[in-house]
Structures are given as structure tokens and as C-alpha cells.
Amino acid sequence: MLNLRINKISNVPLNQDNIRLVFGLKLKQLRLDKTLSLSDLSQKTGLSISYINEIEKGKKYPKSDKIIALASALDVDYDSLVSIKLSKKLEPISELLQSNILTELPLDLFGIDPADLLEMLSDAPTKLSAFIGTLIEIARNYNMSVEQFYFSALRTYQEMYDNYFEDLEEEADAFLAQFAIPEELILDDKYLADLLVKNYEYEIQFIDEKKYPELVGIRSLLVHRGDKLRLLVSPQLDANQRAFVYGRELGYQYMKLKNRLNTTHLVEAESFEQLLNNYKASYFASAIIIKGNILARKLSEFFEQPYFDADALLNLIEYFHSTPESFCYRLSNILPKHFGISQLFFLRFNNYAGQNRFDLTKEMHIARKHNPHTVRDEHYCRRWVALTILQELADLQRKGQYHYTLCRAQISHYIDTQDKYFVVSFAKPMSPTPNLNVSVSMGIRLDDNVRSKIKFLNTGQISTREVNETCERCPSFDCKERMAAPTVLQRKRKNEAIRKAMTKLSSER
């Protein structure tokens, strides 16, 4: 949990910026507690107002003689003033500073100057401390780990830039040019493995699951043997999954990303940089396997068809030697850039065959927070195609009739809103984990621009279903798929009724 990780590392020495900030925060809080102005403290210590102000903002750290003067003026002992321990009021800020979040999260990615953040902390320490304390308490209540915090930050970073990064596209293009790979050549697992072996001296082997049963379920594992790199891959992966693994390794090597994850199974990232580098390498893999210009051209042809053709879409994924998940992620790069279609969401659900539980394990939203999204402790609408396709897959498996990836499409209309989404879902077993199925879905919010670009949306061929976010929020009381009472909706309506009654009472004479 977040608090456990913070406590675990609380003995790690603060960096110099944070030491200055802690001293400044303590000085300012003590001055305010003594009801002294900057001018008052200046007169008591002989230090200039501007110098004391810079100390309080964490920009300067005074020498010993000046600390003695400050301690005397504030009637505290020297050791207490220079201690990095903050008062109870400022404990949340202390926890934040002693965690690895501020030092490891690259704030510049989000347009935040670290110096500005430190100044904000020094300007209103008590109010910000209360706010930070609230965030930490929320994280604790939801058992949020530091890794989950990093994943959330990474997802926000992707969404800020519409999940399209020109610098990574250019790196992929430069790689293809350096190795003289023709545009029309679609890279497969054998070609990519050969590049790893010949150019980066990789040794590639299958995981020996009999010898190492604890590695069953792990897709890939990189082992360092001196200067040699040994890549172990699961024998359960298909050729397209292996292609992505090899492409990601090429991304790490070509872009010289040193701080990296050696496996993405049950990740416990040591830093945000590791997750960011994994994302960059994964983006690179998608970009060299599914070349942007070719995908845009083929999508234009697909969108011109008079009807939605699931088989044609599956063939397109196979053409690129890709997986449905990688393909959907690549769509999220290409649709905003090449088609001006930016209101998108991506969802991935896991489901054990035969069980009526669906876990949302990955999501991404572009341009806005869309209707289908993570809601804790509630039942996702069983009318979503992302869930019905998993139920269909489990039924086919039970009958022994499953043979290939399923693809289904639906127009979802959210009850009591104007929002409609064109949603395409894919479902298949999640190799190599037994009995675990996965669906990945790409949703596009419908508007005039989308309908003008995707012609088959105007034919009425794709079925429309009334859906909602969760059963707990849904007013459709005759829904046969309902899994729980509309408790959230009922509570909301009760509160509205109380407000109306209070308004009526206040108007009575």
C-alpha cells in the first residue's frame, strides 16, 4: 500500500532541494505560530526580509551563524530547527517529500516546473498539507500502491498527448531506415528475432516450464549474463505475441533505454522511469510492426465499406502480425493523427470462463473521460459488448466450438444521455494462463465527423443497445441482465427529493 511504501523508505536521506524546502517550511510555520511578520523576524535576526523570504521558499539554506540567530529569535533550540522532522500540521508534506514520488515522477512531462511546485508548498504549507493528506488518505483507503500511482500517472501522460508521440514515431522510422526495411515488408517474429540476435547479440530461448514451474504464466523474462542478454519467452505465446515481445526488446536497445523492466508480469516497478521506458519500448514495437502510413491507408479502405466486416478487421490484424490489444493501441495513435477522430476509449477485461465476474484491468481515455470507465465495488453493465463477447467465448469453449478470435461490434447508447459510442470488441483466451479469457475494446464517440469518416456507421447495419455504466446507477428496472439493485441511483434521487423539500420549506411563510 502507498503508506507502507512511504514508511518503508522514510529513512532515505532527503535530497538537497527537499532539505531546503523542509527548513523553509519549518521556519515559516514557526514564524506564523509566533505571529511574526517577515519584517519582525528581520529586525530580531538582522537578516534581510528578502533573504528570509528566499529561505522560506526553499531557495536558500542559511549558514550556522544565521540558523543560531533564527533559532534565538523564534525561541527554539538549534537542533530542533535543523531537524528534518516537521510538525504534525505538515506531516503529509513530510511523507510526500520522504517518499520517492516527487523525486522519481518526471514532473516536466506534465508541464510542471519542480521549482514552482516547491514554491507552492512553501507559500501555503498548511492548506497544501491538508490537501496532500487527503490524497494520501484516499490512496490508503483504496489500498493504492506506489506502482498503481505510477500507472495512473503514465495513463494521464498518454491521455494528455492523445497517445501520439512524434518523437517515438521518428525513432521507429529511423530504425526502419537504418536497417533498410522496405515499407511494404510487414515484420514477423522470425524477422524481429533475427534482428535481436544479429545486431544486439541476444540469445532467445523458450522458458523450460518443467524445470522452472514458477515461471508458468510469465510471457517473457530478460536475464543478464555478463555482457550477454538471454531472452526467455513463454512457449505458450503465439507468433504475433512473440513479435511484440521482440519488437519491444528492439525498442529498448535502439533507443538505449537502460532503466527498464525485465518482465512485465506482476510488475513491481522500482521507479516511474521504468514504467515510462516500458511504454516507450512498447510504443516503438507497435510502430515498427504496424507502420502508421500503411495502417492509415488500409483503415481508409475499411471505413469506406458499406457494412462492418469483422472478418476483414481480423484479417487486417493478422496482416500486421499483431494482436488485438496491440492493434487497438495502435489505432489510438493513428485515429487522432490521421483521421481527426480523438474521442476514444480503450478497455481490457479479464474473465475466468464460466464465472460472472469481469475485471477491468486496463483503460485509456482520449479527449475526455468517457462513460465506460473504472467504478470500484459496482457491477459493470452486462449489456456492454466487452462483456457479452466474453460470455459468448466461454459458451463456445464449453461446447468445444471455439477456434479463433471473436470480433463483435455494437453502438452503445448511454441511457439518459446523448452519448453514443461505436465499440469494437475482440475476445480470446489469455495465453498462457489456463481458463482466463480477455476482451479488448476500442470505443469511438459518435459525432458528425466520425460518421463522415466511417461510412458503414450510417447504414443501420450495426445493432444499437441501451446501456449504462453500472447496475447500481441504471434506471432500466426491467433489465434482464441486471446484477444489482440501482442503489447509487436511488440514493441520488432521495437526495434530490430532500433538496426539493428543503427548497419548498424555505419558501413557506
PDB file of C-alpha atoms in Angstrom, residues 114-358:
ATOM      1  CA  PRO A 114       9.575  21.301  -9.890  1.00  0.00           C
ATOM      2  CA  ALA A 115      10.756  24.697  -8.608  1.00  0.00           C
ATOM      3  CA  ASP A 116       7.210  26.061  -8.961  1.00  0.00           C
ATOM      4  CA  LEU A 117       5.823  23.106  -7.019  1.00  0.00           C
ATOM      5  CA  LEU A 118       8.284  23.701  -4.189  1.00  0.00           C
ATOM      6  CA  GLU A 119       7.281  27.360  -4.130  1.00  0.00           C
ATOM      7  CA  MET A 120       3.590  26.399  -3.906  1.00  0.00           C
ATOM      8  CA  LEU A 121       4.370  24.147  -0.947  1.00  0.00           C
ATOM      9  CA  SER A 122       6.189  26.975   0.799  1.00  0.00           C
ATOM     10  CA  ASP A 123       3.535  29.615   0.029  1.00  0.00           C
ATOM     11  CA  ALA A 124       0.592  27.788   1.610  1.00  0.00           C
ATOM     12  CA  PRO A 125       2.054  24.863   3.545  1.00  0.00           C
ATOM     13  CA  THR A 126      -0.852  24.190   5.903  1.00  0.00           C
ATOM     14  CA  LYS A 127      -3.561  24.224   3.207  1.00  0.00           C
ATOM     15  CA  LEU A 128      -1.490  22.147   0.810  1.00  0.00           C
ATOM     16  CA  SER A 129      -0.595  19.796   3.630  1.00  0.00           C
ATOM     17  CA  ALA A 130      -4.287  19.188   4.275  1.00  0.00           C
ATOM     18  CA  PHE A 131      -4.873  18.585   0.570  1.00  0.00           C
ATOM     19  CA  ILE A 132      -1.919  16.189   0.283  1.00  0.00           C
ATOM     20  CA  GLY A 133      -3.073  14.444   3.440  1.00  0.00           C
ATOM     21  CA  THR A 134      -6.473  13.909   1.823  1.00  0.00           C
ATOM     22  CA  LEU A 135      -4.876  12.358  -1.268  1.00  0.00           C
ATOM     23  CA  ILE A 136      -2.732  10.048   0.850  1.00  0.00           C
ATOM     24  CA  GLU A 137      -5.775   9.012   2.897  1.00  0.00           C
ATOM     25  CA  ILE A 138      -7.727   8.226  -0.283  1.00  0.00           C
ATOM     26  CA  ALA A 139      -4.795   6.160  -1.535  1.00  0.00           C
ATOM     27  CA  ARG A 140      -4.683   4.257   1.755  1.00  0.00           C
ATOM     28  CA  ASN A 141      -8.416   3.604   1.764  1.00  0.00           C
ATOM     29  CA  TYR A 142      -8.218   2.144  -1.725  1.00  0.00           C
ATOM     30  CA  ASN A 143      -5.034   0.184  -0.952  1.00  0.00           C
ATOM     31  CA  MET A 144      -3.281   2.083  -3.718  1.00  0.00           C
ATOM     32  CA  SER A 145       0.325   1.046  -4.177  1.00  0.00           C
ATOM     33  CA  VAL A 146       3.102   3.273  -5.470  1.00  0.00           C
ATOM     34  CA  GLU A 147       3.092   1.153  -8.644  1.00  0.00           C
ATOM     35  CA  GLN A 148      -0.615   1.910  -9.157  1.00  0.00           C
ATOM     36  CA  PHE A 149       0.140   5.598  -8.657  1.00  0.00           C
ATOM     37  CA  TYR A 150       2.822   5.370 -11.337  1.00  0.00           C
ATOM     38  CA  PHE A 151       0.452   3.526 -13.701  1.00  0.00           C
ATOM     39  CA  SER A 152      -2.179   6.245 -13.184  1.00  0.00           C
ATOM     40  CA  ALA A 153       0.403   8.949 -13.868  1.00  0.00           C
ATOM     41  CA  LEU A 154       1.517   7.162 -17.041  1.00  0.00           C
ATOM     42  CA  ARG A 155      -2.073   6.802 -18.251  1.00  0.00           C
ATOM     43  CA  THR A 156      -2.658  10.526 -17.629  1.00  0.00           C
ATOM     44  CA  TYR A 157       0.512  11.311 -19.585  1.00  0.00           C
ATOM     45  CA  GLN A 158      -0.733   9.251 -22.545  1.00  0.00           C
ATOM     46  CA  GLU A 159      -4.135  10.922 -22.463  1.00  0.00           C
ATOM     47  CA  MET A 160      -2.606  14.422 -22.300  1.00  0.00           C
ATOM     48  CA  TYR A 161      -0.956  13.857 -25.678  1.00  0.00           C
ATOM     49  CA  ASP A 162      -3.781  11.852 -27.320  1.00  0.00           C
ATOM     50  CA  ASN A 163      -1.478   8.830 -27.037  1.00  0.00           C
ATOM     51  CA  TYR A 164       0.507  10.044 -30.052  1.00  0.00           C
ATOM     52  CA  PHE A 165       4.212  10.824 -29.679  1.00  0.00           C
ATOM     53  CA  GLU A 166       6.001  12.194 -32.706  1.00  0.00           C
ATOM     54  CA  ASP A 167       9.468  11.560 -31.243  1.00  0.00           C
ATOM     55  CA  LEU A 168       8.739   7.839 -30.837  1.00  0.00           C
ATOM     56  CA  GLU A 169       7.288   7.673 -34.360  1.00  0.00           C
ATOM     57  CA  GLU A 170      10.512   9.248 -35.640  1.00  0.00           C
ATOM     58  CA  GLU A 171      12.637   6.760 -33.678  1.00  0.00           C
ATOM     59  CA  ALA A 172      10.686   3.906 -35.289  1.00  0.00           C
ATOM     60  CA  ASP A 173      11.103   5.422 -38.768  1.00  0.00           C
ATOM     61  CA  ALA A 174      14.830   5.901 -38.182  1.00  0.00           C
ATOM     62  CA  PHE A 175      15.168   2.271 -37.096  1.00  0.00           C
ATOM     63  CA  LEU A 176      13.369   1.031 -40.210  1.00  0.00           C
ATOM     64  CA  ALA A 177      15.596   3.219 -42.383  1.00  0.00           C
ATOM     65  CA  GLN A 178      18.825   2.173 -40.625  1.00  0.00           C
ATOM     66  CA  PHE A 179      18.106  -1.499 -41.202  1.00  0.00           C
ATOM     67  CA  ALA A 180      16.828  -0.844 -44.753  1.00  0.00           C
ATOM     68  CA  ILE A 181      13.442  -2.399 -44.059  1.00  0.00           C
ATOM     69  CA  PRO A 182      11.077  -1.763 -47.005  1.00  0.00           C
ATOM     70  CA  GLU A 183       7.790  -0.026 -46.174  1.00  0.00           C
ATOM     71  CA  GLU A 184       5.754  -2.871 -47.675  1.00  0.00           C
ATOM     72  CA  LEU A 185       7.524  -5.520 -45.545  1.00  0.00           C
ATOM     73  CA  ILE A 186       5.461  -6.470 -42.503  1.00  0.00           C
ATOM     74  CA  LEU A 187       7.803  -7.652 -39.766  1.00  0.00           C
ATOM     75  CA  ASP A 188       7.065 -11.021 -38.171  1.00  0.00           C
ATOM     76  CA  ASP A 189       8.504 -12.774 -35.118  1.00  0.00           C
ATOM     77  CA  LYS A 190      11.255 -14.537 -37.073  1.00  0.00           C
ATOM     78  CA  TYR A 191      12.495 -11.325 -38.717  1.00  0.00           C
ATOM     79  CA  LEU A 192      12.465  -9.424 -35.418  1.00  0.00           C
ATOM     80  CA  ALA A 193      14.186 -12.256 -33.540  1.00  0.00           C
ATOM     81  CA  ASP A 194      16.898 -12.303 -36.200  1.00  0.00           C
ATOM     82  CA  LEU A 195      17.485  -8.552 -35.725  1.00  0.00           C
ATOM     83  CA  LEU A 196      17.889  -9.067 -31.969  1.00  0.00           C
ATOM     84  CA  VAL A 197      20.324 -11.936 -32.350  1.00  0.00           C
ATOM     85  CA  LYS A 198      22.493 -10.480 -35.112  1.00  0.00           C
ATOM     86  CA  ASN A 199      22.592  -6.824 -34.048  1.00  0.00           C
ATOM     87  CA  TYR A 200      22.283  -6.934 -30.264  1.00  0.00           C
ATOM     88  CA  GLU A 201      23.714 -10.400 -29.512  1.00  0.00           C
ATOM     89  CA  TYR A 202      20.579 -11.712 -27.848  1.00  0.00           C
ATOM     90  CA  GLU A 203      20.171 -15.369 -27.002  1.00  0.00           C
ATOM     91  CA  ILE A 204      16.495 -16.342 -27.334  1.00  0.00           C
ATOM     92  CA  GLN A 205      15.065 -19.464 -25.731  1.00  0.00           C
ATOM     93  CA  PHE A 206      11.724 -20.810 -24.585  1.00  0.00           C
ATOM     94  CA  ILE A 207      11.091 -20.964 -20.849  1.00  0.00           C
ATOM     95  CA  ASP A 208      11.568 -24.506 -19.568  1.00  0.00           C
ATOM     96  CA  GLU A 209       8.295 -24.717 -17.622  1.00  0.00           C
ATOM     97  CA  LYS A 210       9.049 -28.217 -16.342  1.00  0.00           C
ATOM     98  CA  LYS A 211      12.363 -27.147 -14.859  1.00  0.00           C
ATOM     99  CA  TYR A 212      11.011 -23.779 -13.668  1.00  0.00           C
ATOM    100  CA  PRO A 213       7.283 -24.261 -12.912  1.00  0.00           C
ATOM    101  CA  GLU A 214       7.261 -20.954 -11.023  1.00  0.00           C
ATOM    102  CA  LEU A 215       7.721 -19.199 -14.377  1.00  0.00           C
ATOM    103  CA  VAL A 216       4.492 -20.612 -15.853  1.00  0.00           C
ATOM    104  CA  GLY A 217       2.310 -17.667 -16.846  1.00  0.00           C
ATOM    105  CA  ILE A 218       5.225 -15.296 -17.463  1.00  0.00           C
ATOM    106  CA  ARG A 219       5.302 -14.091 -21.051  1.00  0.00           C
ATOM    107  CA  SER A 220       8.946 -13.076 -21.202  1.00  0.00           C
ATOM    108  CA  LEU A 221      11.937 -12.650 -18.954  1.00  0.00           C
ATOM    109  CA  LEU A 222      15.260 -10.970 -19.682  1.00  0.00           C
ATOM    110  CA  VAL A 223      18.268 -12.483 -17.921  1.00  0.00           C
ATOM    111  CA  HIS A 224      21.634 -10.682 -17.843  1.00  0.00           C
ATOM    112  CA  ARG A 225      24.700 -12.915 -18.066  1.00  0.00           C
ATOM    113  CA  GLY A 226      27.632 -10.555 -18.018  1.00  0.00           C
ATOM    114  CA  ASP A 227      27.539  -8.746 -21.358  1.00  0.00           C
ATOM    115  CA  LYS A 228      25.171 -11.335 -22.815  1.00  0.00           C
ATOM    116  CA  LEU A 229      21.401 -10.905 -22.892  1.00  0.00           C
ATOM    117  CA  ARG A 230      19.261 -14.008 -22.657  1.00  0.00           C
ATOM    118  CA  LEU A 231      15.589 -13.540 -23.521  1.00  0.00           C
ATOM    119  CA  LEU A 232      13.270 -16.280 -22.291  1.00  0.00           C
ATOM    120  CA  VAL A 233       9.776 -16.395 -23.809  1.00  0.00           C
ATOM    121  CA  SER A 234       6.787 -18.496 -22.893  1.00  0.00           C
ATOM    122  CA  PRO A 235       6.229 -21.500 -25.184  1.00  0.00           C
ATOM    123  CA  GLN A 236       2.504 -20.700 -24.910  1.00  0.00           C
ATOM    124  CA  LEU A 237       2.815 -17.435 -26.868  1.00  0.00           C
ATOM    125  CA  ASP A 238       1.739 -17.390 -30.493  1.00  0.00           C
ATOM    126  CA  ALA A 239       3.851 -15.879 -33.266  1.00  0.00           C
ATOM    127  CA  ASN A 240       2.138 -12.479 -33.068  1.00  0.00           C
ATOM    128  CA  GLN A 241       2.662 -12.225 -29.312  1.00  0.00           C
ATOM    129  CA  ARG A 242       6.318 -13.145 -29.748  1.00  0.00           C
ATOM    130  CA  ALA A 243       6.670 -10.468 -32.433  1.00  0.00           C
ATOM    131  CA  PHE A 244       5.560  -7.806 -29.970  1.00  0.00           C
ATOM    132  CA  VAL A 245       7.967  -9.082 -27.280  1.00  0.00           C
ATOM    133  CA  TYR A 246      10.872  -8.964 -29.744  1.00  0.00           C
ATOM    134  CA  GLY A 247       9.825  -5.547 -31.039  1.00  0.00           C
ATOM    135  CA  ARG A 248       9.779  -4.164 -27.501  1.00  0.00           C
ATOM    136  CA  GLU A 249      13.295  -5.513 -26.868  1.00  0.00           C
ATOM    137  CA  LEU A 250      14.465  -3.815 -30.052  1.00  0.00           C
ATOM    138  CA  GLY A 251      12.918  -0.594 -28.749  1.00  0.00           C
ATOM    139  CA  TYR A 252      14.865  -0.832 -25.504  1.00  0.00           C
ATOM    140  CA  GLN A 253      18.124  -1.426 -27.353  1.00  0.00           C
ATOM    141  CA  TYR A 254      17.715   1.014 -30.249  1.00  0.00           C
ATOM    142  CA  MET A 255      16.575   3.904 -28.033  1.00  0.00           C
ATOM    143  CA  LYS A 256      19.167   2.982 -25.359  1.00  0.00           C
ATOM    144  CA  LEU A 257      16.619   2.789 -22.537  1.00  0.00           C
ATOM    145  CA  LYS A 258      18.744   1.449 -19.679  1.00  0.00           C
ATOM    146  CA  ASN A 259      16.427   1.708 -16.666  1.00  0.00           C
ATOM    147  CA  ARG A 260      13.970  -0.982 -17.606  1.00  0.00           C
ATOM    148  CA  LEU A 261      11.657  -3.787 -16.538  1.00  0.00           C
ATOM    149  CA  ASN A 262      12.969  -7.289 -17.131  1.00  0.00           C
ATOM    150  CA  THR A 263       9.456  -8.732 -17.051  1.00  0.00           C
ATOM    151  CA  THR A 264       6.019  -7.123 -17.063  1.00  0.00           C
ATOM    152  CA  HIS A 265       4.361  -9.975 -15.188  1.00  0.00           C
ATOM    153  CA  LEU A 266       3.085  -8.860 -11.754  1.00  0.00           C
ATOM    154  CA  VAL A 267       5.118  -5.697 -12.127  1.00  0.00           C
ATOM    155  CA  GLU A 268       6.559  -4.011  -9.074  1.00  0.00           C
ATOM    156  CA  ALA A 269       8.252  -1.069 -10.701  1.00  0.00           C
ATOM    157  CA  GLU A 270      11.135   0.469  -8.821  1.00  0.00           C
ATOM    158  CA  SER A 271      10.546   3.854 -10.441  1.00  0.00           C
ATOM    159  CA  PHE A 272       8.245   5.743 -12.752  1.00  0.00           C
ATOM    160  CA  GLU A 273      11.094   5.859 -15.271  1.00  0.00           C
ATOM    161  CA  GLN A 274      10.932   2.075 -15.623  1.00  0.00           C
ATOM    162  CA  LEU A 275       7.238   2.196 -16.498  1.00  0.00           C
ATOM    163  CA  LEU A 276       7.756   5.119 -18.857  1.00  0.00           C
ATOM    164  CA  ASN A 277      10.595   3.313 -20.636  1.00  0.00           C
ATOM    165  CA  ASN A 278       8.480   0.172 -20.918  1.00  0.00           C
ATOM    166  CA  TYR A 279       5.737   2.273 -22.509  1.00  0.00           C
ATOM    167  CA  LYS A 280       8.225   3.868 -24.942  1.00  0.00           C
ATOM    168  CA  ALA A 281       9.629   0.473 -25.942  1.00  0.00           C
ATOM    169  CA  SER A 282       6.098  -0.920 -26.376  1.00  0.00           C
ATOM    170  CA  TYR A 283       5.070   2.088 -28.484  1.00  0.00           C
ATOM    171  CA  PHE A 284       8.192   1.562 -30.612  1.00  0.00           C
ATOM    172  CA  ALA A 285       7.294  -2.111 -31.100  1.00  0.00           C
ATOM    173  CA  SER A 286       3.798  -1.218 -32.310  1.00  0.00           C
ATOM    174  CA  ALA A 287       5.166   1.464 -34.634  1.00  0.00           C
ATOM    175  CA  ILE A 288       7.659  -0.839 -36.412  1.00  0.00           C
ATOM    176  CA  ILE A 289       5.224  -3.754 -36.662  1.00  0.00           C
ATOM    177  CA  ILE A 290       2.138  -1.702 -37.594  1.00  0.00           C
ATOM    178  CA  LYS A 291       3.550   1.097 -39.736  1.00  0.00           C
ATOM    179  CA  GLY A 292       1.423   4.214 -39.388  1.00  0.00           C
ATOM    180  CA  ASN A 293       1.112   5.177 -43.049  1.00  0.00           C
ATOM    181  CA  ILE A 294       0.140   1.653 -44.130  1.00  0.00           C
ATOM    182  CA  LEU A 295      -2.424   1.324 -41.330  1.00  0.00           C
ATOM    183  CA  ALA A 296      -3.964   4.710 -42.171  1.00  0.00           C
ATOM    184  CA  ARG A 297      -4.293   3.701 -45.832  1.00  0.00           C
ATOM    185  CA  LYS A 298      -5.885   0.351 -45.034  1.00  0.00           C
ATOM    186  CA  LEU A 299      -8.222   1.907 -42.448  1.00  0.00           C
ATOM    187  CA  SER A 300      -9.442   4.398 -45.065  1.00  0.00           C
ATOM    188  CA  GLU A 301     -10.365   1.475 -47.298  1.00  0.00           C
ATOM    189  CA  PHE A 302     -12.040  -0.354 -44.409  1.00  0.00           C
ATOM    190  CA  PHE A 303     -14.071   2.715 -43.406  1.00  0.00           C
ATOM    191  CA  GLU A 304     -15.358   3.114 -46.974  1.00  0.00           C
ATOM    192  CA  GLN A 305     -17.116  -0.266 -46.896  1.00  0.00           C
ATOM    193  CA  PRO A 306     -20.930  -0.254 -46.821  1.00  0.00           C
ATOM    194  CA  TYR A 307     -21.018  -2.579 -43.784  1.00  0.00           C
ATOM    195  CA  PHE A 308     -18.905  -3.550 -40.781  1.00  0.00           C
ATOM    196  CA  ASP A 309     -16.858  -6.625 -41.720  1.00  0.00           C
ATOM    197  CA  ALA A 310     -15.464  -8.378 -38.627  1.00  0.00           C
ATOM    198  CA  ASP A 311     -13.529 -10.915 -40.710  1.00  0.00           C
ATOM    199  CA  ALA A 312     -11.839  -8.140 -42.697  1.00  0.00           C
ATOM    200  CA  LEU A 313     -10.785  -6.475 -39.445  1.00  0.00           C
ATOM    201  CA  LEU A 314      -9.372  -9.723 -38.050  1.00  0.00           C
ATOM    202  CA  ASN A 315      -7.527 -10.283 -41.331  1.00  0.00           C
ATOM    203  CA  LEU A 316      -6.073  -6.781 -41.041  1.00  0.00           C
ATOM    204  CA  ILE A 317      -4.743  -7.587 -37.554  1.00  0.00           C
ATOM    205  CA  GLU A 318      -3.231 -10.817 -38.886  1.00  0.00           C
ATOM    206  CA  TYR A 319      -1.746  -8.953 -41.864  1.00  0.00           C
ATOM    207  CA  PHE A 320       0.286  -6.824 -39.440  1.00  0.00           C
ATOM    208  CA  HIS A 321       1.378  -9.865 -37.392  1.00  0.00           C
ATOM    209  CA  SER A 322      -0.240  -8.186 -34.422  1.00  0.00           C
ATOM    210  CA  THR A 323      -2.573  -8.991 -31.533  1.00  0.00           C
ATOM    211  CA  PRO A 324      -5.994  -7.362 -30.991  1.00  0.00           C
ATOM    212  CA  GLU A 325      -4.639  -5.439 -27.990  1.00  0.00           C
ATOM    213  CA  SER A 326      -1.591  -4.080 -29.802  1.00  0.00           C
ATOM    214  CA  PHE A 327      -3.761  -3.287 -32.819  1.00  0.00           C
ATOM    215  CA  CYS A 328      -6.284  -1.325 -30.710  1.00  0.00           C
ATOM    216  CA  TYR A 329      -3.482   0.588 -29.025  1.00  0.00           C
ATOM    217  CA  ARG A 330      -2.010   1.427 -32.410  1.00  0.00           C
ATOM    218  CA  LEU A 331      -5.443   2.616 -33.518  1.00  0.00           C
ATOM    219  CA  SER A 332      -5.424   5.024 -30.582  1.00  0.00           C
ATOM    220  CA  ASN A 333      -2.210   6.525 -32.019  1.00  0.00           C
ATOM    221  CA  ILE A 334      -3.382   6.710 -35.630  1.00  0.00           C
ATOM    222  CA  LEU A 335      -7.055   7.732 -35.453  1.00  0.00           C
ATOM    223  CA  PRO A 336      -6.443  11.153 -33.842  1.00  0.00           C
ATOM    224  CA  LYS A 337      -3.431  11.908 -36.042  1.00  0.00           C
ATOM    225  CA  HIS A 338      -4.667  10.734 -39.466  1.00  0.00           C
ATOM    226  CA  PHE A 339      -8.465  10.940 -39.182  1.00  0.00           C
ATOM    227  CA  GLY A 340      -9.137  13.637 -36.586  1.00  0.00           C
ATOM    228  CA  ILE A 341     -11.017  11.057 -34.505  1.00  0.00           C
ATOM    229  CA  SER A 342      -9.857  11.728 -30.958  1.00  0.00           C
ATOM    230  CA  GLN A 343     -12.761  10.922 -28.633  1.00  0.00           C
ATOM    231  CA  LEU A 344     -11.701   7.348 -27.911  1.00  0.00           C
ATOM    232  CA  PHE A 345     -11.523   4.865 -25.105  1.00  0.00           C
ATOM    233  CA  PHE A 346      -9.734   1.536 -24.699  1.00  0.00           C
ATOM    234  CA  LEU A 347     -10.777  -1.159 -22.220  1.00  0.00           C
ATOM    235  CA  ARG A 348      -9.378  -4.561 -21.350  1.00  0.00           C
ATOM    236  CA  PHE A 349     -11.423  -7.032 -19.301  1.00  0.00           C
ATOM    237  CA  ASN A 350     -10.319 -10.334 -17.806  1.00  0.00           C
ATOM    238  CA  ASN A 351     -12.794 -13.132 -17.106  1.00  0.00           C
ATOM    239  CA  TYR A 352     -12.359 -16.714 -15.979  1.00  0.00           C
ATOM    240  CA  ALA A 353     -14.535 -18.893 -18.207  1.00  0.00           C
ATOM    241  CA  GLY A 354     -17.811 -19.773 -16.524  1.00  0.00           C
ATOM    242  CA  GLN A 355     -17.578 -17.060 -13.863  1.00  0.00           C
ATOM    243  CA  ASN A 356     -19.791 -13.979 -13.814  1.00  0.00           C
ATOM    244  CA  ARG A 357     -17.025 -11.652 -12.699  1.00  0.00           C
ATOM    245  CA  PHE A 358     -15.357  -9.202 -15.053  1.00  0.00           C
TER     246      PHE A 358
END
